[in-house]
Short mmCIF file of C-alpha atoms and ligand atoms in Angstrom, two decimals:
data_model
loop_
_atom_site.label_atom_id
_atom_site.label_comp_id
_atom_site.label_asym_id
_atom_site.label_seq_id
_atom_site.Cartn_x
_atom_site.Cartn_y
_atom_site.Cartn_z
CA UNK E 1 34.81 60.69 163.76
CA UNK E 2 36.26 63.93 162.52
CA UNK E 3 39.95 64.96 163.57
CA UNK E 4 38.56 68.00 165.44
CA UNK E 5 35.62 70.04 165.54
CA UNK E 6 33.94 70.44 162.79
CA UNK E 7 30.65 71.39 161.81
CA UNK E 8 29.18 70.97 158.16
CA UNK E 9 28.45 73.92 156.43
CA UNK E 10 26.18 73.03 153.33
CA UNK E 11 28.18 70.02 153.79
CA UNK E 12 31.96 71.36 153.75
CA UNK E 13 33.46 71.00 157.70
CA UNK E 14 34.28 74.43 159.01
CA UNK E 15 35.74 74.72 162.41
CA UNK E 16 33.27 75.63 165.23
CA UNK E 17 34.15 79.03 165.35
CA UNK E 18 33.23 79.70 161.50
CA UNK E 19 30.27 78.26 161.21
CA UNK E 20 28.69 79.93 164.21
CA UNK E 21 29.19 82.59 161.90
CA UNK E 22 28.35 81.28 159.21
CA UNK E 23 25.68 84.34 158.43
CA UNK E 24 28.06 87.36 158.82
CA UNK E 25 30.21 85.64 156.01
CA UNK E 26 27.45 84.97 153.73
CA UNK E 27 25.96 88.27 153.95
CA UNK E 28 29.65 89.94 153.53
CA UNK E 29 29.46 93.32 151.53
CA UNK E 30 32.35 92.62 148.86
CA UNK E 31 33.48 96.13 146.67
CA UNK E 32 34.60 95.99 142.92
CA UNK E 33 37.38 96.36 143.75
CA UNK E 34 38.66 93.66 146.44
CA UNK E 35 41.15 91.39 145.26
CA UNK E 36 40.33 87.67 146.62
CA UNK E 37 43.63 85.64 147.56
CA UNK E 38 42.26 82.20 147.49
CA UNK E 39 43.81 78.81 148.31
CA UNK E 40 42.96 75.17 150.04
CA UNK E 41 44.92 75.86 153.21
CA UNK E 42 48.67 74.96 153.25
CA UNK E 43 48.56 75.85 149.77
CA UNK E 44 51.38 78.62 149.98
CA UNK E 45 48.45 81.68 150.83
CA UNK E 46 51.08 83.50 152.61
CA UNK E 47 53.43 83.40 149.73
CA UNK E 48 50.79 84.64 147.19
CA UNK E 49 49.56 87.73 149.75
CA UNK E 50 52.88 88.71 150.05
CA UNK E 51 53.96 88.58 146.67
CA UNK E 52 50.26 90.59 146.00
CA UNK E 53 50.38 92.51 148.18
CA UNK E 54 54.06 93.46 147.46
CA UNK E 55 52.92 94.45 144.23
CA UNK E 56 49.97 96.51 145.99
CA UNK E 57 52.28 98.14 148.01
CA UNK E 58 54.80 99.24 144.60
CA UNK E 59 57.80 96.37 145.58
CA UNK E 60 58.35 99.00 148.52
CA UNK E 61 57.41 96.55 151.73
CA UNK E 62 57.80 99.41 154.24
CA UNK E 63 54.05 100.20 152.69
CA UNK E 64 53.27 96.74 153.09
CA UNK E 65 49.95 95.87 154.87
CA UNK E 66 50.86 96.23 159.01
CA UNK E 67 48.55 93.70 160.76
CA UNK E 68 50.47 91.14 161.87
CA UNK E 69 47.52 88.54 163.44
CA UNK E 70 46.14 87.13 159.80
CA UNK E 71 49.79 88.16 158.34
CA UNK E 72 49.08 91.13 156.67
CA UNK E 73 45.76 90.18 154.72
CA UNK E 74 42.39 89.49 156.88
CA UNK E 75 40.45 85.91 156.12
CA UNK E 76 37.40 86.80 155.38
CA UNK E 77 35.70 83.58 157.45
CA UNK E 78 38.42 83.49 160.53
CA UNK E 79 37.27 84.57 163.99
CA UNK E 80 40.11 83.51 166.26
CA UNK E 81 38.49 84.11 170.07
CA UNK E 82 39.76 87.51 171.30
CA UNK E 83 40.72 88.74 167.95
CA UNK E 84 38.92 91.20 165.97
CA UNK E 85 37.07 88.56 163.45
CA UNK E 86 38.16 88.55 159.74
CA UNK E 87 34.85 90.68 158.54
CA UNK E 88 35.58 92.82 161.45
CA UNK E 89 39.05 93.74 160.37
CA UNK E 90 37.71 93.81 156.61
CA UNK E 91 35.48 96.47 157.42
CA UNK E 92 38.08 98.62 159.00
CA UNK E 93 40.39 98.27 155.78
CA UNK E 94 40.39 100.63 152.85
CA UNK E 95 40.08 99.93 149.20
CA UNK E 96 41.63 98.66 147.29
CA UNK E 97 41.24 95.57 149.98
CA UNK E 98 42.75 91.77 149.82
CA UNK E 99 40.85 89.36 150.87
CA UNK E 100 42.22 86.00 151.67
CA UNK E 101 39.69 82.83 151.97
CA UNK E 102 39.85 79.25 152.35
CA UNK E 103 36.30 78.87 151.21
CA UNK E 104 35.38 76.53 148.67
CA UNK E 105 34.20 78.33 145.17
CA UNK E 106 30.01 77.23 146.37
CA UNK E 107 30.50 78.66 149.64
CA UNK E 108 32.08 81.75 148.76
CA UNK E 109 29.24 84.90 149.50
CA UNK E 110 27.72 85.95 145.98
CA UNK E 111 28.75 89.62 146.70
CA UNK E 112 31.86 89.14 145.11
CA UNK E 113 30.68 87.55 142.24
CA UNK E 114 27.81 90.10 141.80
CA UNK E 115 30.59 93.14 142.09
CA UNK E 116 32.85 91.22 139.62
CA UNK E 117 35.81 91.63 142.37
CA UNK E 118 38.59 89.61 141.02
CA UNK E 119 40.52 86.81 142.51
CA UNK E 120 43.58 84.85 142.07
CA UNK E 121 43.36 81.12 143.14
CA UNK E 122 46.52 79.79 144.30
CA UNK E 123 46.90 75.51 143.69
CA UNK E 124 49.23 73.23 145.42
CA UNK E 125 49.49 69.43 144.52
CA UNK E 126 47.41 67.15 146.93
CA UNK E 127 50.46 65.24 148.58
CA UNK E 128 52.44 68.43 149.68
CA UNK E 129 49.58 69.95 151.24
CA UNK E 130 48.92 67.03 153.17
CA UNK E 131 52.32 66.86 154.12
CA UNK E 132 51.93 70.28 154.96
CA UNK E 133 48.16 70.20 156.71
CA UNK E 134 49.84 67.68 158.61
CA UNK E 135 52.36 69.52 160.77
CA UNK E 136 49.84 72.99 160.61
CA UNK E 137 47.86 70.21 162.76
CA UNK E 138 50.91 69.65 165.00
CA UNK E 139 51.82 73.27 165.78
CA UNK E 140 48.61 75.23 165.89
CA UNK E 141 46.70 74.18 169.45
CA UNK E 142 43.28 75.03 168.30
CA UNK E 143 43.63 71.75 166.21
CA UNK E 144 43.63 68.58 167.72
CA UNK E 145 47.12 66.23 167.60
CA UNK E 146 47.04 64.52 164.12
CA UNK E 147 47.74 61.45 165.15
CA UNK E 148 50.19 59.46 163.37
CA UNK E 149 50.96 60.55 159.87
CA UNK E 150 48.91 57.56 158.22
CA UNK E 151 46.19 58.09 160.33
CA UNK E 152 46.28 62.17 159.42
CA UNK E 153 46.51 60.92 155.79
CA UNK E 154 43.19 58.64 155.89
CA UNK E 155 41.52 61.91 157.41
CA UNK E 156 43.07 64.45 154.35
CA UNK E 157 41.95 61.79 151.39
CA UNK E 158 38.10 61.40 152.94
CA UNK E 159 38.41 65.14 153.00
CA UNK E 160 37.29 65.06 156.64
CA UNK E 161 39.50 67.54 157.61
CA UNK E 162 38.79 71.68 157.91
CA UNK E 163 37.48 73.29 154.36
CA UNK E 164 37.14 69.17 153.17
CA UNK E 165 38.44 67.83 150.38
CA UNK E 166 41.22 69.27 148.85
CA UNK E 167 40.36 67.64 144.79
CA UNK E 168 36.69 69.25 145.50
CA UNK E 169 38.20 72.45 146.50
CA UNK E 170 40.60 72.74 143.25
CA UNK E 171 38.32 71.38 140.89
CA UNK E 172 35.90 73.97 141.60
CA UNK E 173 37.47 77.07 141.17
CA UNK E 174 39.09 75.39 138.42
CA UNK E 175 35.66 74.68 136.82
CA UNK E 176 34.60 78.46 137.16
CA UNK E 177 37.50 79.46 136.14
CA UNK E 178 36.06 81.21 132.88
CA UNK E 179 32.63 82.66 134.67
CA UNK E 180 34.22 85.13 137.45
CA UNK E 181 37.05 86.89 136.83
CA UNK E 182 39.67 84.44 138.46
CA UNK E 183 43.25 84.04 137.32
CA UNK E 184 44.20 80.12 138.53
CA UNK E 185 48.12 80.05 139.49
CA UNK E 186 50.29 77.21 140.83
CA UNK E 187 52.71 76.58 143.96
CA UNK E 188 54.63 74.28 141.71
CA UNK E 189 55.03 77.28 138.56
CA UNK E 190 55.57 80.30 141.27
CA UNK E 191 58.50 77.94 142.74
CA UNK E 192 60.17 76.95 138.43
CA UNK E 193 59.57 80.81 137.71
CA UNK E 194 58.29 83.59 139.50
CA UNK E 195 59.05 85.85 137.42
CA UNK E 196 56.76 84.26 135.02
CA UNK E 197 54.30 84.20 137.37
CA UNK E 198 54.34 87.24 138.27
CA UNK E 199 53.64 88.89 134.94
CA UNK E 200 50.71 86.80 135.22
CA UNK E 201 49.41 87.94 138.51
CA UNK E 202 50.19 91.81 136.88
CA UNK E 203 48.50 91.09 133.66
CA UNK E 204 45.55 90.18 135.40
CA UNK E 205 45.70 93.03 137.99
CA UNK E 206 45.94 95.62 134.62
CA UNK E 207 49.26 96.48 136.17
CA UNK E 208 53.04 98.01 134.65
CA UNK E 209 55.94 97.29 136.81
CA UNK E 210 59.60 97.86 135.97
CA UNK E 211 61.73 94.61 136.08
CA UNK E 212 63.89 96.53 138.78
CA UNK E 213 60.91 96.56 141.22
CA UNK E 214 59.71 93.00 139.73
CA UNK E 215 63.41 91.64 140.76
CA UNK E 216 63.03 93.48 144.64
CA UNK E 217 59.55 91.45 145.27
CA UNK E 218 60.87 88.29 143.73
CA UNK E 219 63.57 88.74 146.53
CA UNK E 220 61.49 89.80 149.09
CA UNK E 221 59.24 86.67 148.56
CA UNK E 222 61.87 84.11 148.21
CA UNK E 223 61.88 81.15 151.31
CA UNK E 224 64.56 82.40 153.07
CA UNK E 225 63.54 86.08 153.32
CA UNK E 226 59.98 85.62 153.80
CA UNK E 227 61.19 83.06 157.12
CA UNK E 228 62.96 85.48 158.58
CA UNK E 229 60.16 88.30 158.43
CA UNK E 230 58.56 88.60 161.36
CA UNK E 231 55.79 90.28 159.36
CA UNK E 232 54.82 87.28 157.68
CA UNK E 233 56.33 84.50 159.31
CA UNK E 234 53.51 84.11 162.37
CA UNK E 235 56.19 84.41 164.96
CA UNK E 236 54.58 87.21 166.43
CA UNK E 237 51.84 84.73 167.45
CA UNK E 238 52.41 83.03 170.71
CA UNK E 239 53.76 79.50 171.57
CA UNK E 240 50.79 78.80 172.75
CA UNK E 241 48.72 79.47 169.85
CA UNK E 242 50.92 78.14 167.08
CA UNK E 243 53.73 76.52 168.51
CA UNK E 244 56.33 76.47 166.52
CA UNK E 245 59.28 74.69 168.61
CA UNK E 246 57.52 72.12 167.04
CA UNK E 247 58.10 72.77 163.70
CA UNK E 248 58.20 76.34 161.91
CA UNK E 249 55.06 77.97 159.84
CA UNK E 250 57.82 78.53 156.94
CA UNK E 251 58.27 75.02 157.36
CA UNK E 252 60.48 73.92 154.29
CA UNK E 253 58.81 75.55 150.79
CA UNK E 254 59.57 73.06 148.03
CA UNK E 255 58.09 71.00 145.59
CA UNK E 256 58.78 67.26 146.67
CA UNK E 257 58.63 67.21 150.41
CA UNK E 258 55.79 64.19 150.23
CA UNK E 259 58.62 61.80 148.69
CA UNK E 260 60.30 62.44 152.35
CA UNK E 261 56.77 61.34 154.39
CA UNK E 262 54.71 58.78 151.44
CA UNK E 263 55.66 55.31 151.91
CA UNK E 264 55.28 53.31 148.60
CA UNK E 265 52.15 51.56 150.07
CA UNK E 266 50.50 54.96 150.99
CA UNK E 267 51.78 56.71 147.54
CA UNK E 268 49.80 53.69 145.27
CA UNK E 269 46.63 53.99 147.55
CA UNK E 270 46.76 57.49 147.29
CA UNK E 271 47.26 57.59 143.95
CA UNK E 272 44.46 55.36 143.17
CA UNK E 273 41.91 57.01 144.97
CA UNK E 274 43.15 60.26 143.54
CA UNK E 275 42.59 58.71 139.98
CA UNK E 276 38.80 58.78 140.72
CA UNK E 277 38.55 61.59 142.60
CA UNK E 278 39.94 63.71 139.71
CA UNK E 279 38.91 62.07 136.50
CA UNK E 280 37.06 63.77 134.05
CA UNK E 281 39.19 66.88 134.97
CA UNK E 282 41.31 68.86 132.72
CA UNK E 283 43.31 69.81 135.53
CA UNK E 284 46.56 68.74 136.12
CA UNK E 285 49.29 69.08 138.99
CA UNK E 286 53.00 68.41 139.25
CA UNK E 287 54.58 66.68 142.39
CA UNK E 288 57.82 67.90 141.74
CA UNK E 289 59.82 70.11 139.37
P1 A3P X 301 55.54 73.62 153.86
O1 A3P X 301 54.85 73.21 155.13
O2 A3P X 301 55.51 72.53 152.83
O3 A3P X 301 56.92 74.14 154.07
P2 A3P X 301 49.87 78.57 153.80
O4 A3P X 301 50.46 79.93 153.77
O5 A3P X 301 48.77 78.38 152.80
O6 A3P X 301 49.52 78.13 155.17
O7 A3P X 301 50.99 77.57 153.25
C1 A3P X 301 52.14 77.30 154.00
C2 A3P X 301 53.13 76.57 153.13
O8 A3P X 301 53.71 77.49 152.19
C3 A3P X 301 54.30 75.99 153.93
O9 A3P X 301 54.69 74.82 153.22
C4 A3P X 301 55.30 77.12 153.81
O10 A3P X 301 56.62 76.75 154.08
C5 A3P X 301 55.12 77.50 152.36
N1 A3P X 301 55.67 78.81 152.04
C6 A3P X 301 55.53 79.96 152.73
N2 A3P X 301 56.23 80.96 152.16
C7 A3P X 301 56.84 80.43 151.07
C8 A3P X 301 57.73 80.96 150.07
N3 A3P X 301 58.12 82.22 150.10
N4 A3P X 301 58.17 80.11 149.11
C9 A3P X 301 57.78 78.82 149.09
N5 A3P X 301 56.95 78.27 150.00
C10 A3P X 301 56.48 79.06 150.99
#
């Protein structure tokens, strides 16, 4: 049994509402110049947009993206019932557009990759997502209760959870890293330095920004900020969609959290199975910093 429903798409579980359409997604028109924002969920997307989109935008946030239902930047797969679907709102949007996805790199729609539209992949290490997934699964309603947290942690490692397994989903973008045009950043290295990151993001975007404007989007993007933006933080989105009395969306944003859920018995299964699931890879992640 899957935790809610899901339906395979060429194998990868989508929820219900995705895959019925599945065929407006993989006929989606992309333009040369759409930037893709693309993560395994809980993998810090709404960080990355903002900080992007921030950048977009010139550091000034008043001429930030408005939309408040997908937090500024559609997903190109959503379609929440009564909401204009992601495509929909994609349509509507002028160029330069960002584009946020969950998809896995094999389900993505080859539009993008025959427009050369770039895309910045955004990696978080498996145990904080799950961590993470975990109490996105407690708030949002659409999603079924997890269950207890070793239970929810069975589901995350068989990757029978929504967009599947988080080591398939990393290694592959990972693996075509050097055959689109995809720059391949980390939770962990935005949280050490983002000013580092940063200059990579604008390096790969072919843009100049002074370090005065570079300082004002670090701030704007830090934890504390970003929670209490009502732009970004989902509280605009009723209790009864994504209920967070139970715990926030801005949750707690650090590297580490797992150490406060694992216990020593999960940690060395996980680990094990994680050993196999990612050898032969060339990727690496850090569980702390
Ligand atoms: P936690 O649940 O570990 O706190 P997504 O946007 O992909 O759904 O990811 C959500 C995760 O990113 C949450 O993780 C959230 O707190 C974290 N996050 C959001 N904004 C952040 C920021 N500015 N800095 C660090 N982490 C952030």
């Amino acid at each position: 049994p899957t935790l809610r429903t899901l339906v395979p798409v060429h194998g990868v579980p989508l929820s219900i509402e995705i895959a019925e359409n599945w065929e407006a997604v993989e006929h989606f028109q992309a333009q040369p110049d759409d930037l893709v924002i693309s993560t395994y969920p809980k993998s810090g997307t709404t960080w990355a947009s903002e900080i992007i989109d921030m950048i977009y935008s010139g550091g000034d946030h008043e001429r930030c993206r408005r939309d408040t239902i997908y937090n500024r930047v559609p997903y190109l797969e959503f379609r929440i019932p009564g909401l204009p679907s992601g495509i929909e709102q994609l349509n509507a949007t002028p160029s330069p557009r960002l584009v946020k996805t969950h998809l896995p790199i094999q389900l993505m729609p080859e539009s993008f990759w025959e427009k050369n539209a770039k895309v910045i992949y955004f990696a978080r290490n498996a145990k904080d997502v799950a961590v993470s997934y975990y109490f996105f699964h407690k708030i949002v309603t659409a999603l079924p209760d997890p269950g207890p947290w070793d239970t929810f942690l069975d589901y995350y490692m068989k990757g029978d959870v929504g967009y599947g397994s988080w080591h398939e989903h990393v290694k592959g973008w990972w693996e075509k890293r050097h055959d689109y045009n995809i720059l391949y950043l980390f939770y962990e290295d935005m949280k050490e330095d983002p000013k580092r990151e940063i200059r990579k993001m604008l390096h790969f975007l072919e843009k100049e920004m002074s370090d005065d404007i570079l300082e004002k989007i670090i701030y704007h993007t830090t934890f504390d900020v970003m929670k209490t933006n009502e732009m970004v933080n989902y509280k605009t989105i009723p209790n009864d969609v994504l209920d967070q009395t139970i715990s926030p969306f801005m949750r707690k944003g650090i590297a580490g959290d797992w150490k406060n859920h694992f216990t020593v018995a999960q940690n060395e299964k996980f680990d094990e199975d994680y050993k196999w699931k990612m050898s032969g890879t060339d990727l690496h992640f850090r569980t702390e910093i």
